[in-house]
């Protein structure tokens, strides 16, 4: 038997690493412990299960325990690692029933404990009918509620998941209200004016949106009956708290694995923690932001998969660098596509960049073709050089994935003035002859004085 | 009065230059001569007019003569420039009725004579019912035919325009046959196996496709009745020759303006011809291929618009470089999206590159979402370095515009191994967590040994 890898947390990062290790070296013994009921599932698909678009829920499971077994990965669900002993190089494991307790030695340890939903200490958060959405179990519970009959759903938090869950309950016939504490929806990824465009689209569906509205408490005795916000209260038969997520780092921290400035596990560009043979990847670990060069903690499936892959290659003696992330994200609300990459001007200013914004609106396709829809692109570029640092897109069908061009350009350090001239694809059903990407880049270059 | 710019040929390149000149310097006198009946129209939209998707045809006119007049551009339709005298710096102009003949002096001359449909010297090409598609008049004529009643339409040439016109006649209820002389459709832009995928999609609509079939003659006495190909003949009530286009250079050549190795007008990266004050842009001019560094003659609306803009800026004393083109193109046939950029391996080999191909297939969106469609991406990269030189895409909805990521990456000289890690946007309705772009790039990097 070769070396042993123990994986703590069997979702995207952990199981990508595990699979990569086994694929590259069949001599490796790979054991994975997952405290939950499922490994390797597509959390991003959960809102679509609640909406009834994806059925049954098993479709969200990328690989079953049997499939992992066939790949030579010894996966244990409902097994929690309760402690890591770095001196003895063992983990302590407890099964969910509390019946089995064991120690397992490791040569390599992969800490991929992920993230959990953030629940602020607000009164009433423990009431029946108050939910978060993270695991498949969470999704199944919310689907049951959504199916059981219509009532009032209050979604606290207007981020990506909040908007998606709101639309899901709306699809199921519920009266839905979104309550966002900050002045606009999608406050972490869109500028407020673009967020307002999204909020208007959501309102046009018949969903109420309150922004700048802090929840004071969740009301009810055993079951939730409503929530109170400043100036009033809203009836609620179900409340979904979508206020963000936090890295799960207690186990690592208690073991003495160093955390970084963000509070997540610090890793180098090979996914090595400060401890020999101990690796980390996914939502619990920091990554370097490719534009600022600073550590960030992004909870994105893409980053989890990529960093897990990097860890897996390097655990088996490879030499792959994770080249950083820029936070590219996308979603759809009703007919509106929303995407972002890199830094907004407020983020950039906070990171010490001197930047300018350029905003343009136009059509997704040739204006004379039926089906042309409006899209808005905002580009953020460094003053003087014109270096691209961020982009935001809100628009109709075909708008969102245009963000990938900006992601590629930002990734490669391109200037706005260069992107203007890139030979982008044109045909009437796909774009105007000057794709709005080029026009946005041109305006950004001009605004930057580049 | 300031300097005078005379523009020969008032379509995309010429009128973009004219508009740019007037926008940058109101002192410029700008006179444009166009031998046709329309200026500045969207030729790429013509097949959609024939199909009845765009109506009326005026929607394809970007700007009317009145609009140009308001912008201070003196546009003369149906006026042909019959000679350029570079010594005296005058052009000779004849109106279409042959009534007016005049000379006009110029300080700057913009040669934007465009391209014409290529018609090989085949017997019967002059018969009634034999058409090409280039001008709005051509499009109007074909629309009238398509509307007048259904019969047999034979489209000679399986390039972009041929496929689009075939679908248009099919939409109108005609029995349509495509005859392509080369072994596959889209022979200039797709590898043969991917072309065959397109041909299968076209056949599934009920359109006949013959490849490797040379037309021997067009049959009929006054009107076309059929065409003969090796081994048989096909009945035809209308024949559309879509065999490509050729730059219109006779006027420039006869005046002594140098042509390049492609037969189009040679220009530098500022759109200057070899003659002081004489500029050229659009389909009649060469551009530098950004990957090979060699001159090419691409008949693409995007390139015409961009080179026209460059000329306009530089005519007014600006200093803008046209940074080259890579031939990015896209179309849709039925439900299939088809796109290409850069060099195929055969093109690359001909240009002296040692390259490898990597081909991958997967879903346009998360496999568990309804609506996921198949797409295939082929990436061409330089052996050893892994530098990206080309990409081809065939697939369902959302597949085609992914080409822009490759165009951006090729444009900026990226390696396949770098593109693999770019932070592309993921959400279940838009992409799998590893977008097929990244998987294709990874395979290309591996194949290149990079």
PDB file of N, CA and C in Angstrom, chain A residues 2 30 94 259 288 296 432:
ATOM      1  N   UNK A   2       0.434   2.230  -0.806  1.00  0.00           N
ATOM      2  CA  UNK A   2       1.199   3.469  -0.892  1.00  0.00           C
ATOM      3  C   UNK A   2       0.806   4.423   0.226  1.00  0.00           C
ATOM      4  N   UNK A  30      -7.082   6.372  -0.497  1.00  0.00           N
ATOM      5  CA  UNK A  30      -7.827   7.614  -0.305  1.00  0.00           C
ATOM      6  C   UNK A  30      -9.074   7.340   0.526  1.00  0.00           C
ATOM      7  N   UNK A  94     -15.908  10.327  14.228  1.00  0.00           N
ATOM      8  CA  UNK A  94     -17.095   9.912  14.984  1.00  0.00           C
ATOM      9  C   UNK A  94     -18.217   9.726  13.975  1.00  0.00           C
ATOM     10  N   UNK A 259      -4.748  30.092   9.943  1.00  0.00           N
ATOM     11  CA  UNK A 259      -5.778  30.802   9.165  1.00  0.00           C
ATOM     12  C   UNK A 259      -5.156  32.076   8.605  1.00  0.00           C
ATOM     13  N   UNK A 288      -5.891  33.569  -3.854  1.00  0.00           N
ATOM     14  CA  UNK A 288      -5.364  34.882  -4.176  1.00  0.00           C
ATOM     15  C   UNK A 288      -6.255  35.526  -5.242  1.00  0.00           C
ATOM     16  N   UNK A 296      -8.411  36.272  -0.625  1.00  0.00           N
ATOM     17  CA  UNK A 296      -9.856  36.428  -0.487  1.00  0.00           C
ATOM     18  C   UNK A 296     -10.443  35.054  -0.194  1.00  0.00           C
ATOM     19  N   UNK A 432     -24.699  42.683 -32.451  1.00  0.00           N
ATOM     20  CA  UNK A 432     -24.554  43.761 -33.427  1.00  0.00           C
ATOM     21  C   UNK A 432     -23.139  43.699 -34.005  1.00  0.00           C
TER      22      UNK A 432
END
